[in-house]
Tab-separated table of C-alpha atoms in Angstrom:
chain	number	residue	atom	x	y	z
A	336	UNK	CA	-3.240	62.835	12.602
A	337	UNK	CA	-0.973	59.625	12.205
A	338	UNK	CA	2.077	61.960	12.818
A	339	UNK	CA	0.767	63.229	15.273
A	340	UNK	CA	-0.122	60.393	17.528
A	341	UNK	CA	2.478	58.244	16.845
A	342	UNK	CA	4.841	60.582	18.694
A	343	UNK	CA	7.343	58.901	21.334
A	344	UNK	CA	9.982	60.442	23.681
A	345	UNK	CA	12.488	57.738	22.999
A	346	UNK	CA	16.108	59.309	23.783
A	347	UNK	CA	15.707	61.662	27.125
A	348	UNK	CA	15.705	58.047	29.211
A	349	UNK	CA	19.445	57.166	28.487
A	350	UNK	CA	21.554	57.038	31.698
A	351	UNK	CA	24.325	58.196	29.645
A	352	UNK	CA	25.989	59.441	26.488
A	353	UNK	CA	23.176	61.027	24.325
A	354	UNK	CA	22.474	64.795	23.455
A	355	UNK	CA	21.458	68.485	23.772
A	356	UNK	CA	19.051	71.138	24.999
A	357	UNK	CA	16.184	73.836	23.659
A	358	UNK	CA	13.273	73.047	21.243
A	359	UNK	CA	10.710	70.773	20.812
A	360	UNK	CA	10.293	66.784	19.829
A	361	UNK	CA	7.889	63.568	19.485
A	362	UNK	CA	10.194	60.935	20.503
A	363	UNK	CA	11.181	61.769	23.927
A	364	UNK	CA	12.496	58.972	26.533
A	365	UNK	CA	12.862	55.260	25.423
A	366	UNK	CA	14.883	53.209	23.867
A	367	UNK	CA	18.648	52.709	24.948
A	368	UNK	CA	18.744	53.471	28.797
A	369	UNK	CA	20.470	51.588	30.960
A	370	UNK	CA	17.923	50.877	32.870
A	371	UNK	CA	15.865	48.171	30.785
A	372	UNK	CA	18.736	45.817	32.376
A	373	UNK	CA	16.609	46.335	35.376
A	374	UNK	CA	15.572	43.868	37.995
A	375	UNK	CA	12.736	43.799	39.486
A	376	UNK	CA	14.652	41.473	42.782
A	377	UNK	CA	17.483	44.497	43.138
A	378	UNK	CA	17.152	46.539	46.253
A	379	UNK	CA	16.463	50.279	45.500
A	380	UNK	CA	17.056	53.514	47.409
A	381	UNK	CA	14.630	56.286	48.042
A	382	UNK	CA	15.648	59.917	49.360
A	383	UNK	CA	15.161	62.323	52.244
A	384	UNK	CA	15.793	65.820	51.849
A	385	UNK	CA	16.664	67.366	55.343
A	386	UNK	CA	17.227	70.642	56.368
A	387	UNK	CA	19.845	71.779	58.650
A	388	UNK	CA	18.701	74.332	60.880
A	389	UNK	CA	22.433	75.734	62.507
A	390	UNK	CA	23.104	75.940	58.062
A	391	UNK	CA	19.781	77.022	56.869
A	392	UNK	CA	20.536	74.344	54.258
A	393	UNK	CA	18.950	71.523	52.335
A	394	UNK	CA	21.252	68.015	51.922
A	395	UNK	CA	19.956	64.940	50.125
A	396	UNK	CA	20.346	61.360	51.742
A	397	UNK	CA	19.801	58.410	50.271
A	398	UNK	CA	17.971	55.809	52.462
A	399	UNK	CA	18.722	51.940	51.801
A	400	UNK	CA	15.271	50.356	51.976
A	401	UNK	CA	16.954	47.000	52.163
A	402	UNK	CA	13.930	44.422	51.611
A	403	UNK	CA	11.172	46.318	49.909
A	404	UNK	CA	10.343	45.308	46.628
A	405	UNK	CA	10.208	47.642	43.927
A	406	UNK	CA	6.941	47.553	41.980
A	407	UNK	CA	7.090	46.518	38.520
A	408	UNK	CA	6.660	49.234	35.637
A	409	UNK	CA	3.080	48.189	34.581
A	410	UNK	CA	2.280	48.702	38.667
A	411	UNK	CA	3.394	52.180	38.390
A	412	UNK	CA	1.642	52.872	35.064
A	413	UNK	CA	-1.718	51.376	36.749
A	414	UNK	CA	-1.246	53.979	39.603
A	415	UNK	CA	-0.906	56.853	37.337
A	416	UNK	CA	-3.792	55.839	35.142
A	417	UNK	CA	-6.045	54.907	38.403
A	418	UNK	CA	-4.815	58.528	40.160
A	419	UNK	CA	-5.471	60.454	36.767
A	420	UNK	CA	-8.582	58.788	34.702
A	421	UNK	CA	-9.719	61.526	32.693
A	422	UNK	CA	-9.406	61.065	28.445
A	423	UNK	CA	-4.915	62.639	27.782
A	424	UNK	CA	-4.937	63.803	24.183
A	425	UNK	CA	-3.230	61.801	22.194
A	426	UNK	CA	-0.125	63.887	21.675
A	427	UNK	CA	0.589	63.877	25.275
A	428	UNK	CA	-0.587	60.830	26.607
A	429	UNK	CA	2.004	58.698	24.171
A	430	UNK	CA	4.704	60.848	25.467
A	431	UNK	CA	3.985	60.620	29.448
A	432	UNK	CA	3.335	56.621	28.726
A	433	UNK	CA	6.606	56.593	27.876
A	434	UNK	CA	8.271	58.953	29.918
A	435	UNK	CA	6.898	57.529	32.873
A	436	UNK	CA	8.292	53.589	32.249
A	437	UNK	CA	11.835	55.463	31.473
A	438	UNK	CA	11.268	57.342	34.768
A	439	UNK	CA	10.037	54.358	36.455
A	440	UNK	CA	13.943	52.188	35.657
A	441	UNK	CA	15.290	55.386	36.658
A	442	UNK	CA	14.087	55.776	40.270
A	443	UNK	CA	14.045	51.895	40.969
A	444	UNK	CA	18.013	51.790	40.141
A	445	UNK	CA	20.132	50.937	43.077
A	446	UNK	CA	22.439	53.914	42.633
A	447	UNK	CA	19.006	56.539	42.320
A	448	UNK	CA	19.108	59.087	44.692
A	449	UNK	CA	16.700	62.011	44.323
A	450	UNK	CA	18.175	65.017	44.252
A	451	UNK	CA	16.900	69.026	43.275
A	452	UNK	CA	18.890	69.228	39.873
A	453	UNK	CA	17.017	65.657	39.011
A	454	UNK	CA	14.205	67.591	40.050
A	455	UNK	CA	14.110	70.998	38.250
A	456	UNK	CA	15.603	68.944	35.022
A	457	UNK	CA	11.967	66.921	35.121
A	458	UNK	CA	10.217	70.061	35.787
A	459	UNK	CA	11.207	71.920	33.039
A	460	UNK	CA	11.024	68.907	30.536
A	461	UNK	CA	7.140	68.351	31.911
A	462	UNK	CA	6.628	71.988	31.926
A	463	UNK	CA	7.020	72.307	27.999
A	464	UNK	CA	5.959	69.079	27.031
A	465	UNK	CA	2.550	70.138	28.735
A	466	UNK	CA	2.746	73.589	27.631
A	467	UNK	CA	-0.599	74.248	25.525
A	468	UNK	CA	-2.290	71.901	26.959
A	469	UNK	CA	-6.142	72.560	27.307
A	470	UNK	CA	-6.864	72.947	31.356
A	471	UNK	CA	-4.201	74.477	33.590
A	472	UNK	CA	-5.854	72.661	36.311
A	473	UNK	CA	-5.619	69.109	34.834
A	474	UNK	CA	-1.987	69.516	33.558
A	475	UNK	CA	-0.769	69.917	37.671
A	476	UNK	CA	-3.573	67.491	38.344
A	477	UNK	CA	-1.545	65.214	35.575
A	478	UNK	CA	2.083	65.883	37.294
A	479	UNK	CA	0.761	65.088	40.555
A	480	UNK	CA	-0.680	61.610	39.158
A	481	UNK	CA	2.764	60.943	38.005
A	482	UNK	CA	4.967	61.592	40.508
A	483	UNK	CA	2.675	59.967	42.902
A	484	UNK	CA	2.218	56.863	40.778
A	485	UNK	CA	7.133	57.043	40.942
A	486	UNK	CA	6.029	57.066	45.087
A	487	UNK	CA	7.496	60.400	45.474
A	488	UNK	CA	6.416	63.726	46.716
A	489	UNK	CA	5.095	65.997	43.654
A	490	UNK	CA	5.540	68.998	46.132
A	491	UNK	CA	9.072	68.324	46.664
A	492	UNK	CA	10.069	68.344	43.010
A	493	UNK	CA	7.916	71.856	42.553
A	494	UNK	CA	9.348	72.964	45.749
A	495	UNK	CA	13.199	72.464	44.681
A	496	UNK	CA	12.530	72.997	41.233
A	497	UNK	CA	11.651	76.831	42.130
A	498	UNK	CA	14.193	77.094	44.388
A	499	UNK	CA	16.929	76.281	42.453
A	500	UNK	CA	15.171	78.580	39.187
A	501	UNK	CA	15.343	81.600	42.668
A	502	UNK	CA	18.931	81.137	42.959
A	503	UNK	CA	19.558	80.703	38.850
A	504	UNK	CA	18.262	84.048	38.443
A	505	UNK	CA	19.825	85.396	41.382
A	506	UNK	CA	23.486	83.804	39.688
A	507	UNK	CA	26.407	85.314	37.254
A	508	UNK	CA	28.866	82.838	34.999
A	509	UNK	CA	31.264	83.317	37.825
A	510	UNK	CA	29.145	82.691	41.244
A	511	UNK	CA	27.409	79.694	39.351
A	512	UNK	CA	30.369	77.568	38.904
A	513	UNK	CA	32.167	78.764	42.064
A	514	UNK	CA	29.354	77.630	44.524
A	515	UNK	CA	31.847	74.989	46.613
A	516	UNK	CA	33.670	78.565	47.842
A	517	UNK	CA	29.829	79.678	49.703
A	518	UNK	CA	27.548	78.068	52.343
A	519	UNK	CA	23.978	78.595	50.983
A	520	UNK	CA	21.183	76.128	50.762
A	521	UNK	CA	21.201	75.723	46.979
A	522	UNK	CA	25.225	75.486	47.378
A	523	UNK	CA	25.495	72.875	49.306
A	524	UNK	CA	22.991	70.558	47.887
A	525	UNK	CA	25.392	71.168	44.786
A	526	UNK	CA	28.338	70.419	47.127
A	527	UNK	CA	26.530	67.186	48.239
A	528	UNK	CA	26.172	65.855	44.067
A	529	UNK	CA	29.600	67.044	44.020
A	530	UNK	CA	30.675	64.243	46.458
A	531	UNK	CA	28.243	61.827	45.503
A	532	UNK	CA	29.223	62.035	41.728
A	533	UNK	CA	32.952	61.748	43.052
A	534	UNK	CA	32.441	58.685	44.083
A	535	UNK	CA	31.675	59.312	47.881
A	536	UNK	CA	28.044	57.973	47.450
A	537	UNK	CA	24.876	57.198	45.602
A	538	UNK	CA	24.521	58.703	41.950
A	539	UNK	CA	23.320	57.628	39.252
A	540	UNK	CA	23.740	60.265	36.032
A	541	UNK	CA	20.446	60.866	34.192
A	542	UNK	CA	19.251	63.122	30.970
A	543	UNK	CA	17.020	64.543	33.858
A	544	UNK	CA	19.641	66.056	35.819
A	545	UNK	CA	21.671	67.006	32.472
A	546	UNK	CA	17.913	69.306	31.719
A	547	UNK	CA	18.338	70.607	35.443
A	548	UNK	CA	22.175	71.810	34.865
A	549	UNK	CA	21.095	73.417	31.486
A	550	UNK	CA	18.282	75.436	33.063
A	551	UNK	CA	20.458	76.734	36.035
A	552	UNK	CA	23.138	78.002	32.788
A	553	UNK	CA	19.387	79.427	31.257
A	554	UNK	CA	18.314	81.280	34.597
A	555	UNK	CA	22.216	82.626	35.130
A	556	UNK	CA	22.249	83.903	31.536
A	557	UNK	CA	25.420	82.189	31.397
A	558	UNK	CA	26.283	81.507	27.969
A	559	UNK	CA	29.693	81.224	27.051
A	560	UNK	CA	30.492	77.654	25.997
A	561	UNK	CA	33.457	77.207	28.924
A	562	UNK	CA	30.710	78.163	31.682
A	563	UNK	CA	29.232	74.576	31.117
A	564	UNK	CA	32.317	73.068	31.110
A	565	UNK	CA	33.582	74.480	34.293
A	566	UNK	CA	29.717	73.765	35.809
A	567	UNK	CA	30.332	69.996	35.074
A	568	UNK	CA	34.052	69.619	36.320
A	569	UNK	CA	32.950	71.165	39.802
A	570	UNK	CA	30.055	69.134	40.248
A	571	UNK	CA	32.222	65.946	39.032
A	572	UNK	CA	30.208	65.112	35.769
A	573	UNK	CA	31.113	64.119	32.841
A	574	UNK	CA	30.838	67.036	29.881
A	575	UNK	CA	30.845	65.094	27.071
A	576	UNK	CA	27.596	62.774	28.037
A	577	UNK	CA	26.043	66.466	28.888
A	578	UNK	CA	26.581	67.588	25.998
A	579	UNK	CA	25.104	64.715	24.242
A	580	UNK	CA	22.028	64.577	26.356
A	581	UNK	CA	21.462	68.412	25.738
A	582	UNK	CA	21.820	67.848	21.827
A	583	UNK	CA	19.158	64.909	22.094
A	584	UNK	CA	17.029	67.240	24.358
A	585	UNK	CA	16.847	70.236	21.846
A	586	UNK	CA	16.104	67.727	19.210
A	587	UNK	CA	13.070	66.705	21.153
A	588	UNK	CA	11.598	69.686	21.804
A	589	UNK	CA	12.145	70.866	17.870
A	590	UNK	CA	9.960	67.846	16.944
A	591	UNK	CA	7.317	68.494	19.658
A	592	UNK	CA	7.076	71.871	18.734
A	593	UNK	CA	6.126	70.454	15.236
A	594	UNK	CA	3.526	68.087	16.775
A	595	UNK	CA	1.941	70.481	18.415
A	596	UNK	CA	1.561	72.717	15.271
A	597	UNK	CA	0.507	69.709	13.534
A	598	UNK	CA	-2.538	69.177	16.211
A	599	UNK	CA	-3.334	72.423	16.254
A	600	UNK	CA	-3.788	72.725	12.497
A	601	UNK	CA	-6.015	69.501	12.796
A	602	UNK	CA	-7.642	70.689	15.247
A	603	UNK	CA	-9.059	74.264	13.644
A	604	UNK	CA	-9.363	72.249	10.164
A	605	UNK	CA	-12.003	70.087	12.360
A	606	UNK	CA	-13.426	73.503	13.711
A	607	UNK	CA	-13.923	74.939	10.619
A	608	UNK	CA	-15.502	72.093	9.273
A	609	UNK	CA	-17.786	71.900	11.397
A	610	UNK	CA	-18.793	75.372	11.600
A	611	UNK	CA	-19.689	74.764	7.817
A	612	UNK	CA	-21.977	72.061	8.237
A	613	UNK	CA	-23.898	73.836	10.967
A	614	UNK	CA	-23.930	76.398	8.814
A	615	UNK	CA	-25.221	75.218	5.570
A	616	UNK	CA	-29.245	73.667	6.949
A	617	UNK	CA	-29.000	78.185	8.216
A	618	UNK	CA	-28.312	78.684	4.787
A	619	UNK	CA	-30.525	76.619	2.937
A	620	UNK	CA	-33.469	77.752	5.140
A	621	UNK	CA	-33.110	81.066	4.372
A	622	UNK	CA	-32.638	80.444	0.391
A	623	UNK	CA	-36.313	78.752	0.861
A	624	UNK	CA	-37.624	81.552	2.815
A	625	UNK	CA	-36.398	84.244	0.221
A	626	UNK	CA	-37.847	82.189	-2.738
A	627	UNK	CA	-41.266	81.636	-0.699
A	628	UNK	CA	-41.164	85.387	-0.140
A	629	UNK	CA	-40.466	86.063	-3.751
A	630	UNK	CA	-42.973	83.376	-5.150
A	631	UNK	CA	-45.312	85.396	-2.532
A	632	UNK	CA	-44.871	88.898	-4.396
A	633	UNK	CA	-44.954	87.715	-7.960
């Protein structure tokens, strides 16, 4: 069980320039983002998410909180731990502990600004890290926790999260890169990154949102290699730390797929075992009664 418990999501965190997308892994989001360089003094922003009623659409603001300080990370680990206080096996809890600090540099950045692809990319990662896990109920009581514990809304990121997967779905290879040419909701929340990550405003490029973009190619069935590519020059990203984030992603999910075989083995190994010992006083009590029974006859 070593292997199994040592697990850590140590690459998903980055701010920039690491890998790809599908599978399963045990070292998730630490080490090299650029937000351990964080202060706790800097001024941070949080997010709004207002509709427009004459557009029937959703645009994301980002609202200067000018003197509030940002807690620190063991503050929002002692939130999540206090909201959630039930036993996390192993296997997940070393991954959420630190997914969450990663998560925690990421939202108290002075560039952060929530957004719905940030959103759906967190989604799915939590989605299949958690998928297996024991209770249905605790695993949403477990997201709520966390997101709560990051002081944001848990019902915003489902709420976005589904409505961008809607519209995936709903997408070809062609309408999903030429959404600046239509006026939906979805579309202009992907007209407002657009600007933002043009330099117009607040963004700040995570392995989060780089999940989010791959799920929306996922959803559209849009696989051809240029798709991507064309995705990423509309919405003003940069390809090339994409890609790199997707490779590191699909790595991760390869080794957490292997985890979770390796738990599971361990886990019916310590069924069967003790199945065998509650079985064997059965079996030597009926040995005695057939030998009492025998000595009885004779």
């Amino acid at each position: 069980m070593a292997a199994v418990s040592s697990l850590s999501f140590s690459a998903i965190g980055q701010t920039s320039g690491d890998r790809k997308l599908n599978v399963s892994s045990a070292r998730y989001l630490s080490s090299n983002f650029e937000g351990s360089r964080f202060r706790t003094s800097c001024l941070y922003h949080s997010v709004g998410l207002r509709a427009s009623s004459a557009a029937s659409a959703s645009v994301v603001h980002c609202m200067s909180r000018g003197t509030d300080v940002p807690p620190t990370v063991s503050e929002t680990k002692s939130s999540f731990l206090k909201a959630y206080n039930r036993p996390i096996p192993s296997v997940y809890n070393t991954v959420l502990q630190e997914l969450i600090v990663q998560q925690h540099l990421m939202r108290y950045k002075k560039t952060y600004c929530y957004d719905p692809v940030f959103a759906l990319g967190f989604v799915t990662v939590y989605d299949q890290l958690m998928e297996g896990y024991p209770s249905d109920e605790d695993r949403e009581a477990i997201f709520q926790a966390y997101i709560n514990a990051l002081k944001e809304d848990p019902q915003q990121y489902r709420a976005d999260a589904q409505k961008l997967e809607e519209w995936g779905r709903a997408q070809t290879s062609t309408s999903l890169v030429e959404f600046s040419s239509r006026d939906g909701e979805v579309e202009v929340i992907l007209k407002d990154i657009a600007e933002r990550a043009g330099g117009k405003g607040s963004f700040s490029y995570s392995r989060f949102f780089a999940v989010g973009l791959f799920r929306l190619l996922e959803l559209a069935n849009a696989t051809e290699p240029t798709v991507l590519e064309k995705l990423c020059a509309a919405l003003n990203i940069n390809k090339r730390s994409v890609d790199r984030d997707l490779d590191v992603y699909r790595n991760l999910l390869s080794k957490l797929v292997q985890a979770k075989e390796l738990l599971k083995e361990y886990v019916e190994r310590e069924k069967k075992k003790r199945e065998e010992r509650s079985e064997s006083p059965a079996a030597n009590e009926a040995v005695k009664k057939c030998t009492g029974e025998y000595q009885y006859l004779s």
